[in-house]
GROMACS .gro file of C-alpha atoms in nm:
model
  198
    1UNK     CA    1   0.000   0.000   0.000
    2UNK     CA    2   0.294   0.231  -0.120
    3UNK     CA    3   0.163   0.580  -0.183
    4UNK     CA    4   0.230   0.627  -0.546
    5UNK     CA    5   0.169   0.959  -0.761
    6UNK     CA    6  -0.095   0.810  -0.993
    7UNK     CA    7  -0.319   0.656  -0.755
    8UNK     CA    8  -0.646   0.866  -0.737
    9UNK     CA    9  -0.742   1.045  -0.425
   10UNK     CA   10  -1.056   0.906  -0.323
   11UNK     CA   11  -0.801   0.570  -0.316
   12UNK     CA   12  -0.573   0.738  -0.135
   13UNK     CA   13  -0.785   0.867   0.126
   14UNK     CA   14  -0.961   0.545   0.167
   15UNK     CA   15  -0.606   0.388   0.233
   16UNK     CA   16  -0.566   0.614   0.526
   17UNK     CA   17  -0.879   0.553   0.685
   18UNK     CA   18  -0.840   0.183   0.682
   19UNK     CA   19  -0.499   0.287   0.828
   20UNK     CA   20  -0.606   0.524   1.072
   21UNK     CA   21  -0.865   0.227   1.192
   22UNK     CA   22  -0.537   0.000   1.289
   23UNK     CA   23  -0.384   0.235   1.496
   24UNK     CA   24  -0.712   0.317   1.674
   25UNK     CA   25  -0.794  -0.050   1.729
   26UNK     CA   26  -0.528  -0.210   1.891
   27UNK     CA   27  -0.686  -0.548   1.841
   28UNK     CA   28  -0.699  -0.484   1.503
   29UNK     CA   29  -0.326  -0.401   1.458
   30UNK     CA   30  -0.253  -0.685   1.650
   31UNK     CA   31  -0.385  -0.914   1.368
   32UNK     CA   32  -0.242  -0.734   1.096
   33UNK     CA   33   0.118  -0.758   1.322
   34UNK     CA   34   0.042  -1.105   1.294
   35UNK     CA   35  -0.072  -1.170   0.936
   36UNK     CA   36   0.275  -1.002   0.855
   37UNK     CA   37   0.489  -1.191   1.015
   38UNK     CA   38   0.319  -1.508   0.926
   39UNK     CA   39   0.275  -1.441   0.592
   40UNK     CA   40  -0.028  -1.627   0.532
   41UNK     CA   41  -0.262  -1.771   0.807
   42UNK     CA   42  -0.618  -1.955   0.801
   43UNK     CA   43  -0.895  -1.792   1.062
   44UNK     CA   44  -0.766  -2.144   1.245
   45UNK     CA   45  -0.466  -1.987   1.263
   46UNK     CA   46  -0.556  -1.662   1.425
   47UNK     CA   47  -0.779  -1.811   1.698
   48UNK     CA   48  -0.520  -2.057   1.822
   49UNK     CA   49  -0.255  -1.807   1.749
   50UNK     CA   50  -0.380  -1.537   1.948
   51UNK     CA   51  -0.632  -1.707   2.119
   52UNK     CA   52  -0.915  -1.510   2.012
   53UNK     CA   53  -1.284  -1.647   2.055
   54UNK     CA   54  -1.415  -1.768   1.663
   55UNK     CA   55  -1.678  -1.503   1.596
   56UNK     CA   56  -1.435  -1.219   1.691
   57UNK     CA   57  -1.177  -1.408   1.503
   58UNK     CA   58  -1.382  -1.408   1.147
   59UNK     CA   59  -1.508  -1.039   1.252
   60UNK     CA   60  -1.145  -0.882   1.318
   61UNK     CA   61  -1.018  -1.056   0.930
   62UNK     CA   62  -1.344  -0.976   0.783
   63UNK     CA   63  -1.288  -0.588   0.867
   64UNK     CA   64  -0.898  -0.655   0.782
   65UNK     CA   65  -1.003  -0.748   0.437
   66UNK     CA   66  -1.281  -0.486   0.367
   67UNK     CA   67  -1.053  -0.190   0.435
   68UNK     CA   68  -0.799  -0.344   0.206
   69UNK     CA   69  -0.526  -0.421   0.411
   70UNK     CA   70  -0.521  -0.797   0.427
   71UNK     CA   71  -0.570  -0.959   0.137
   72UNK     CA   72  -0.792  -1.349   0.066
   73UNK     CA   73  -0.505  -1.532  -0.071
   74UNK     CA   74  -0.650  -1.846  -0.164
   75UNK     CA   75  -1.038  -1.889  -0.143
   76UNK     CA   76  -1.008  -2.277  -0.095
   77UNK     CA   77  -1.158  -2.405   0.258
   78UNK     CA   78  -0.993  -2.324   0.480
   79UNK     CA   79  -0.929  -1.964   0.348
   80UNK     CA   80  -0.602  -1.852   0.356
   81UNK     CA   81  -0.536  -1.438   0.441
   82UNK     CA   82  -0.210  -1.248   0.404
   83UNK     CA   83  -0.098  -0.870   0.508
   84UNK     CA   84  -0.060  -0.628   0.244
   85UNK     CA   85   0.246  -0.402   0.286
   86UNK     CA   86   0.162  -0.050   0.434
   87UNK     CA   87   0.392   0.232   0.377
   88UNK     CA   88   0.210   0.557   0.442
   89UNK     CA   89   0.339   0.869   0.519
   90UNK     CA   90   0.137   1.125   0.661
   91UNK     CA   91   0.166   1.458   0.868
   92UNK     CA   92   0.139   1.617   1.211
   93UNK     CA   93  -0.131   1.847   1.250
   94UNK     CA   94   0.042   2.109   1.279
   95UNK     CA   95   0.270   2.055   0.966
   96UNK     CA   96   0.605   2.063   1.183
   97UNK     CA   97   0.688   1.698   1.127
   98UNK     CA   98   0.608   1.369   0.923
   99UNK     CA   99   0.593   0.993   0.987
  100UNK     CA  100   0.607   0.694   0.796
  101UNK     CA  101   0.326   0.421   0.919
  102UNK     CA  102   0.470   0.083   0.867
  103UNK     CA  103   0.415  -0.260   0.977
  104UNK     CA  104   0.643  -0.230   1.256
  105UNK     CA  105   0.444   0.069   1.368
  106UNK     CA  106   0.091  -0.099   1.380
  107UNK     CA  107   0.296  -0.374   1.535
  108UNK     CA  108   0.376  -0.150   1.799
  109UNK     CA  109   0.047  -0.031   1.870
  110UNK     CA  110  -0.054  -0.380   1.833
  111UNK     CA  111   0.116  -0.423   2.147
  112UNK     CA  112  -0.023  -0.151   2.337
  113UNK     CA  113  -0.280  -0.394   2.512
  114UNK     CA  114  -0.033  -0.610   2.630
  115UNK     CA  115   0.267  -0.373   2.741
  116UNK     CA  116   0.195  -0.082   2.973
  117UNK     CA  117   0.491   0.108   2.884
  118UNK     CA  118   0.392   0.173   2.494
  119UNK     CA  119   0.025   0.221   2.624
  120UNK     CA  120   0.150   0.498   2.880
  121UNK     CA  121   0.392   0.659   2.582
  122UNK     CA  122   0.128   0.650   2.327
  123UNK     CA  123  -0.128   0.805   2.584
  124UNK     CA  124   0.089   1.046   2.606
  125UNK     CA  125   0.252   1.160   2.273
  126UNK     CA  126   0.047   0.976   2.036
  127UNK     CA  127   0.094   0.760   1.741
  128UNK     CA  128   0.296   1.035   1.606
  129UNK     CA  129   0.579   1.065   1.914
  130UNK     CA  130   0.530   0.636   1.881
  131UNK     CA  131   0.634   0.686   1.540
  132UNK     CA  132   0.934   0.872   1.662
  133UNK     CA  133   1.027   0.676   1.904
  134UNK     CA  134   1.070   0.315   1.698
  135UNK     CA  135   1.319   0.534   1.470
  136UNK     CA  136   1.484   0.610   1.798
  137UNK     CA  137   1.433   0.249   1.897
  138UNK     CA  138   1.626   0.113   1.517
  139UNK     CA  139   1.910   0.374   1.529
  140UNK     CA  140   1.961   0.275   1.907
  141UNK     CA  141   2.000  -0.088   1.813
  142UNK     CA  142   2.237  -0.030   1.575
  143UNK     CA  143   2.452   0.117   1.815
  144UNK     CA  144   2.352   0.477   1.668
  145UNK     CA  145   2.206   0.665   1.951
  146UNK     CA  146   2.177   0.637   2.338
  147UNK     CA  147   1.883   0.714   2.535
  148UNK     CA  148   1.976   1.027   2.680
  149UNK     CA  149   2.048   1.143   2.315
  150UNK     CA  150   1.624   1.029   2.257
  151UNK     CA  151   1.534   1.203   2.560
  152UNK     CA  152   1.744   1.524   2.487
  153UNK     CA  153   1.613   1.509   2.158
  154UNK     CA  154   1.238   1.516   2.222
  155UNK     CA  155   1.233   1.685   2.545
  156UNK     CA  156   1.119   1.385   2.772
  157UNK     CA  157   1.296   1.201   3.080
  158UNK     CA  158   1.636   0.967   3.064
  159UNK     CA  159   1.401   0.718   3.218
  160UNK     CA  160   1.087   0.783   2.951
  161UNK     CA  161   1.328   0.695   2.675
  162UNK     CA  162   1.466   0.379   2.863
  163UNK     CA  163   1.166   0.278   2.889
  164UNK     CA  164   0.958   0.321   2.529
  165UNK     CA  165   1.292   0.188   2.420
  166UNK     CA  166   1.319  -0.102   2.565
  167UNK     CA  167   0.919  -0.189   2.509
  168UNK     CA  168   1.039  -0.118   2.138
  169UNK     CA  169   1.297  -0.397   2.119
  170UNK     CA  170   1.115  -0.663   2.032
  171UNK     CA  171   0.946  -0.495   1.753
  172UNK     CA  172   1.271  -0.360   1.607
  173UNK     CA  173   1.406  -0.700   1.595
  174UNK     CA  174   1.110  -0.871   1.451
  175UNK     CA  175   1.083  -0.588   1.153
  176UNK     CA  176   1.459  -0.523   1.063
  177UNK     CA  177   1.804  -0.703   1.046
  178UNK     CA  178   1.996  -0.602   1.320
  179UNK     CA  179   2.351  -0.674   1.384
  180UNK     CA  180   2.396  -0.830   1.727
  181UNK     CA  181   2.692  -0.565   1.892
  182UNK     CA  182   2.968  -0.763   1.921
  183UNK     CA  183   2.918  -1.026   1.651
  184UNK     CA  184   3.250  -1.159   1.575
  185UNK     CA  185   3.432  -1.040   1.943
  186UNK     CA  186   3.575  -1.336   2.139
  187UNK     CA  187   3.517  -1.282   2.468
  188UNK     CA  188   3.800  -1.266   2.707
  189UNK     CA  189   3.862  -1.591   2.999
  190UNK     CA  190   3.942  -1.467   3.293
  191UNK     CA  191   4.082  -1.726   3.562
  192UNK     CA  192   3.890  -1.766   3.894
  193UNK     CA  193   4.195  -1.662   4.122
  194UNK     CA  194   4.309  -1.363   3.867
  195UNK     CA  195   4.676  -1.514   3.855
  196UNK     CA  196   4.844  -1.421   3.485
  197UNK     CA  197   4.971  -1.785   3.348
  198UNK     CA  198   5.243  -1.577   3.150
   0.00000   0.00000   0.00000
């Protein structure tokens, strides 16, 4: 769902309502999080997956795949769904900054239900300072940034940043290829009674 120069507006606009309903509905983005990572899943799937009841199950894909983001992929019994790929950029309100929604975003918010710390950050700065954040949360895991730089940065606490940083992890990892630091370093014996053997 790339934003492309000759798709028409009313398409457009549609795109980013379907959107906007993910990030509101963190059940929602929860089962698109899923249907990405999977690639393809059955309704089966989903309930035993993320043990949702089998009416809400068939209710949450069936609004998936009428606002276009998750696509039938094979209409066979059992029917087989799939994510499409959201990249959406949009702006602030007030026009001062923009933010790219992708998967790893409505993953996040996907996760709001479960982890207190993204649904405390989100409460308060939004999907927008969210947004933020995760690009904080990929440039710190590629050794790029440090915390305090984040919390300098956007004018929030050393411990705020930890935080939303840490809650971010996961999702960083699952959505992008990230060196482990220190790949490659052999680490360094040390004897138990620290006498040299030289």
């Amino acid at each position: 769902m790339s934003r492309t120069s000759n798709r028409a507006d009313g398409d457009i606009v549609q795109d980013f309502l379907s959107v906007a309903d993910l990030l509101e509905e963190p059940q929602l983005a929860q089962l698109y999080a899923y249907l990405a990572r999977e690639g393809e899943a059955t309704v089966q799937d989903v309930m035993d997956d993320l043990e949702l009841a089998q009416g809400t199950a068939y209710s949450y894909v069936n609004r998936l795949v009428d606002a276009g983001v998750v696509d039938v992929t094979d209409d066979e019994q059992p029917r087989r769904y799939a994510a499409r790929e959201i990249d959406l950029t949009v702006t602030t309100a007030a026009g001062d900054r923009e933010y790219t929604i992708t998967p790893a975003l409505i993953d996040a918010v996907g996760r709001r239900e479960t982890d207190a710390d993204i649904d405390t950050y989100i409460d308060r700065h939004g999907v927008a300072g969210l947004a933020t954040a995760l690009t904080y949360a990929i440039a710190r895991e590629r050794g790029e940034v440090t915390h305090r730089l984040m919390a300098e940065d956007l004018d929030i606490s050393p411990l705020a940043a930890e935080m939303i940083l840490q809650a971010l992890r996961p999702v960083v990892h699952e959505h992008y290829e990230i060196e482990e630091a220190g790949a490659g370093v052999e680490e360094l014996a040390i004897d138990g009674d620290g006498a040299d053997d030289a």
